Short mmCIF file of C-alpha atoms in Angstrom, two decimals:
data_model
loop_
_atom_site.label_atom_id
_atom_site.label_comp_id
_atom_site.label_asym_id
_atom_site.label_seq_id
_atom_site.Cartn_x
_atom_site.Cartn_y
_atom_site.Cartn_z
CA MET A 24 154.76 51.87 -138.68
CA ASN A 25 157.80 51.61 -140.96
CA GLN A 26 158.77 48.55 -142.93
CA ILE A 27 161.81 47.77 -140.78
CA VAL A 28 159.59 47.40 -137.70
CA GLN A 29 157.10 45.30 -139.67
CA ASN A 30 159.85 42.91 -140.67
CA LYS A 31 161.33 42.62 -137.18
CA ILE A 32 158.20 41.90 -135.12
CA ILE A 33 155.63 39.10 -135.09
CA PHE A 34 152.83 39.33 -132.56
CA PHE A 35 151.70 36.17 -130.80
CA ARG A 36 148.47 35.53 -128.91
CA ASP A 37 147.45 32.85 -126.44
CA LEU A 38 143.75 32.26 -127.09
CA GLY A 39 143.35 29.49 -124.53
CA ILE A 40 140.73 26.91 -125.51
CA GLU A 41 138.09 27.89 -128.07
CA HIS A 42 135.55 26.33 -130.36
CA TRP A 43 137.10 25.88 -133.79
CA SER A 44 134.40 27.97 -135.50
CA ASN A 45 135.17 31.00 -133.31
CA THR A 46 138.87 30.89 -134.12
CA PHE A 47 138.17 30.28 -137.82
CA GLU A 48 135.96 33.37 -137.97
CA LYS A 49 138.54 35.53 -136.20
CA MET A 50 141.31 34.25 -138.45
CA ASN A 51 139.34 35.05 -141.60
CA ASN A 52 138.32 38.48 -140.32
CA PHE A 53 141.93 39.27 -139.44
CA THR A 54 143.13 38.28 -142.91
CA ILE A 55 140.36 40.14 -144.76
CA SER A 56 140.89 43.34 -142.79
CA ARG A 57 144.69 43.39 -142.73
CA ASN A 58 146.62 45.90 -144.83
CA PHE A 59 150.20 46.85 -145.63
CA TYR A 60 150.77 48.05 -142.06
CA THR A 61 149.29 45.04 -140.26
CA LEU A 62 151.92 43.05 -138.40
CA ASP A 63 152.07 39.29 -138.83
CA GLU A 64 150.67 37.18 -136.00
CA ILE A 65 150.92 33.60 -134.70
CA TRP A 66 148.04 32.37 -132.55
CA PHE A 67 148.31 29.61 -129.94
CA VAL A 68 145.04 27.83 -129.19
CA GLU A 69 143.43 24.55 -128.15
CA HIS A 70 140.12 23.42 -129.62
CA TYR A 71 137.19 21.48 -128.23
CA PRO A 72 136.85 18.06 -129.97
CA ILE A 73 136.33 18.39 -133.72
CA PHE A 74 137.38 16.75 -136.99
CA THR A 75 138.43 19.11 -139.79
CA GLN A 76 138.56 18.02 -143.42
CA GLY A 77 140.95 19.79 -145.78
CA GLN A 78 140.21 20.36 -149.44
CA LEU A 79 141.62 16.99 -150.52
CA ASN A 80 139.12 14.92 -148.55
CA GLN A 81 135.77 16.63 -148.18
CA LYS A 82 132.57 14.64 -147.67
CA PRO A 83 129.80 17.27 -147.40
CA ASN A 84 127.12 14.87 -146.11
CA LEU A 85 129.17 13.55 -143.18
CA LYS A 86 128.42 15.67 -140.10
CA TYR A 87 129.60 13.57 -137.12
CA ILE A 88 131.91 10.68 -136.25
CA LYS A 89 131.22 9.11 -132.83
CA ASN A 90 129.31 12.28 -131.81
CA ILE A 91 132.30 14.49 -132.66
CA PRO A 92 131.42 17.17 -135.25
CA ILE A 93 133.10 17.34 -138.65
CA VAL A 94 133.68 20.54 -140.62
CA ASN A 95 135.05 21.16 -144.10
CA VAL A 96 137.80 23.76 -144.15
CA ASN A 97 139.60 25.78 -146.81
CA ARG A 98 143.10 24.52 -146.05
CA GLY A 99 145.29 21.99 -147.76
CA GLY A 100 145.53 18.44 -146.55
CA GLN A 101 142.93 15.88 -145.57
CA ILE A 102 141.13 14.92 -142.36
CA THR A 103 142.53 15.38 -138.86
CA TYR A 104 141.35 15.67 -135.28
CA HIS A 105 141.67 18.55 -132.82
CA GLY A 106 141.01 18.32 -129.09
CA PRO A 107 142.10 19.56 -125.67
CA GLY A 108 145.76 18.88 -124.92
CA GLN A 109 146.82 19.58 -128.50
CA GLN A 110 148.71 22.82 -129.16
CA ILE A 111 147.61 24.50 -132.37
CA LEU A 112 149.54 27.35 -133.99
CA TYR A 113 147.83 29.51 -136.60
CA PHE A 114 150.32 31.32 -138.84
CA LEU A 115 148.94 34.62 -140.16
CA ILE A 116 151.97 35.56 -142.21
CA ASP A 117 152.60 37.85 -145.18
CA LEU A 118 154.88 35.71 -147.35
CA LYS A 119 155.89 38.62 -149.55
CA ARG A 120 157.00 40.65 -146.52
CA ARG A 121 158.99 37.70 -145.20
CA LYS A 122 160.44 36.95 -148.65
CA LEU A 123 159.27 33.35 -148.30
CA ASN A 124 157.45 30.92 -150.55
CA ILE A 125 155.04 28.37 -149.14
CA ARG A 126 157.61 25.56 -149.16
CA GLN A 127 160.05 27.68 -147.17
CA LEU A 128 157.36 28.49 -144.59
CA ILE A 129 156.52 24.80 -144.23
CA ASP A 130 160.23 24.09 -143.70
CA ILE A 131 160.34 26.69 -140.91
CA MET A 132 157.24 25.20 -139.27
CA GLU A 133 158.61 21.66 -139.39
CA LYS A 134 162.08 22.70 -138.19
CA THR A 135 160.49 24.65 -135.35
CA ILE A 136 158.77 21.51 -134.10
CA ILE A 137 161.85 19.30 -134.50
CA THR A 138 164.01 21.85 -132.66
CA THR A 139 161.38 22.14 -129.91
CA LEU A 140 161.36 18.37 -129.47
CA ASN A 141 165.15 18.39 -129.26
CA GLU A 142 164.92 21.03 -126.51
CA LEU A 143 162.69 18.58 -124.64
CA SER A 144 165.29 15.82 -125.14
CA ILE A 145 163.02 14.06 -127.64
CA LYS A 146 165.40 13.04 -130.40
CA LYS A 147 165.21 11.56 -133.90
CA ALA A 148 162.10 13.42 -135.10
CA TYR A 149 161.93 13.70 -138.89
CA THR A 150 159.83 14.89 -141.83
CA LYS A 151 158.53 13.23 -144.98
CA ILE A 152 158.74 14.86 -148.40
CA LYS A 153 155.32 13.69 -149.60
CA SER A 154 153.48 13.97 -146.27
CA PRO A 155 154.03 17.29 -144.45
CA GLY A 156 154.30 17.15 -140.68
CA VAL A 157 156.70 15.78 -138.09
CA TYR A 158 157.17 12.12 -137.20
CA ILE A 159 158.97 10.15 -134.52
CA HIS A 160 159.41 6.38 -134.22
CA LYS A 161 157.23 5.94 -137.36
CA LYS A 162 154.33 7.81 -135.73
CA LYS A 163 153.03 11.31 -136.43
CA ILE A 164 153.32 13.90 -133.68
CA CYS A 165 152.56 17.09 -135.62
CA SER A 166 150.14 17.77 -138.50
CA LEU A 167 150.29 20.65 -140.95
CA GLY A 168 147.81 22.40 -143.23
CA LEU A 169 147.88 25.86 -144.79
CA ARG A 170 145.94 28.12 -147.10
CA VAL A 171 147.52 31.02 -149.00
CA LYS A 172 145.52 33.89 -150.44
CA LYS A 173 147.33 36.83 -152.06
CA TYR A 174 150.55 35.89 -150.24
CA LEU A 175 148.72 35.79 -146.87
CA THR A 176 148.67 32.50 -144.95
CA LEU A 177 145.92 30.99 -142.82
CA HIS A 178 145.73 27.85 -140.67
CA GLY A 179 148.97 26.23 -139.50
CA LEU A 180 150.06 23.24 -137.43
CA ALA A 181 148.88 21.07 -134.54
CA ILE A 182 151.26 19.26 -132.21
CA ASN A 183 149.95 16.53 -129.93
CA VAL A 184 151.02 17.20 -126.37
CA ASN A 185 148.88 15.63 -123.64
CA MET A 186 145.57 14.55 -125.14
CA ASP A 187 143.22 11.64 -125.72
CA LEU A 188 144.43 10.17 -129.03
CA THR A 189 141.46 7.79 -129.36
CA PRO A 190 139.52 9.90 -131.93
CA PHE A 191 142.42 9.57 -134.38
CA SER A 192 141.59 5.85 -134.54
CA TYR A 193 138.17 6.71 -136.03
CA ILE A 194 139.76 8.22 -139.15
CA CYS A 195 142.72 7.85 -141.51
CA PRO A 196 144.75 10.83 -140.29
CA CYS A 197 145.87 12.96 -143.22
CA GLY A 198 144.30 10.37 -145.55
CA ASP A 199 146.89 7.69 -144.78
CA ILE A 200 145.53 4.40 -143.43
CA ASN A 201 148.99 3.46 -142.12
CA ILE A 202 149.55 6.56 -139.97
CA ARG A 203 149.59 6.13 -136.21
CA MET A 204 149.66 9.13 -133.90
CA THR A 205 151.83 9.89 -130.88
CA GLN A 206 152.29 12.81 -128.50
CA ILE A 207 154.90 14.53 -126.37
CA LYS A 208 153.52 13.00 -123.15
CA GLU A 209 154.67 9.56 -124.30
CA PHE A 210 158.27 10.80 -124.17
CA LYS A 211 158.09 13.48 -121.46
CA LYS A 212 155.47 12.84 -118.78
CA ASP A 213 155.59 16.23 -117.05
CA ILE A 214 155.08 18.40 -120.16
CA THR A 215 152.70 21.37 -119.90
CA LEU A 216 151.33 23.46 -122.73
CA GLU A 217 152.63 26.63 -121.10
CA HIS A 218 156.19 25.28 -121.02
CA LEU A 219 155.86 24.13 -124.63
CA ARG A 220 154.60 27.55 -125.75
CA ASN A 221 157.56 29.28 -124.13
CA ILE A 222 159.96 27.08 -126.06
CA LEU A 223 158.05 27.52 -129.32
CA VAL A 224 158.07 31.33 -129.01
CA LYS A 225 161.84 31.34 -128.52
CA ILE A 226 162.48 29.03 -131.47
CA LEU A 227 160.03 30.84 -133.78
CA SER A 228 161.85 34.07 -132.96
CA ASN A 229 165.12 32.49 -134.07
CA PHE A 230 163.82 30.95 -137.30
CA PHE A 231 161.93 34.05 -138.43
CA CYS A 232 164.73 36.37 -137.19
CA VAL A 233 162.18 38.54 -135.38
CA MET A 234 161.14 39.68 -131.94
CA MET A 235 158.05 37.75 -130.82
CA VAL A 236 155.79 40.18 -128.95
CA LYS A 237 152.80 39.01 -126.91
CA LYS A 238 149.54 40.74 -127.77
#
């Protein structure tokens, strides 16, 4: 496969709902085994309830909060919650191929979410320089955390869509005691994850200047 094709296509997968550990293993295996010819991919997935702790906030002896498991992960950021009704996107991107640095990729991710919210008539979403993610009405709607190894990215973002937000109250999301969480359902009652994914694919295609191909 020539370099022009590599630059013009990103595969995307809909993994449905999976245990976090299964997706983490697949993500690592994909990254370890990829080579110059491997096309970039973006994975859409929901996870069963779990707290994940980034490298800034790891407490090895803490295994559960309110019967929800906790795992330490090799991404940036601090603690967050994943559960059904939250759309997660894993970005398996070759930064060198895309001629991007990590800050530029984060900008694309944040702008993708803000543009998606605009498409849903949810206005006035914004970002914070010192706290990556997307916010609306002083609440956080999308969390972000990445790892980069030899220009290859792992992990990604999680946008709250139609979920039980209660577990966020058991933690300080992203290490900030003042953060409160929100979700798309609070602004658009009839939202579905399928509809959201269709919008995200279109907008990601525009921001990356690629054809998004389902795999």
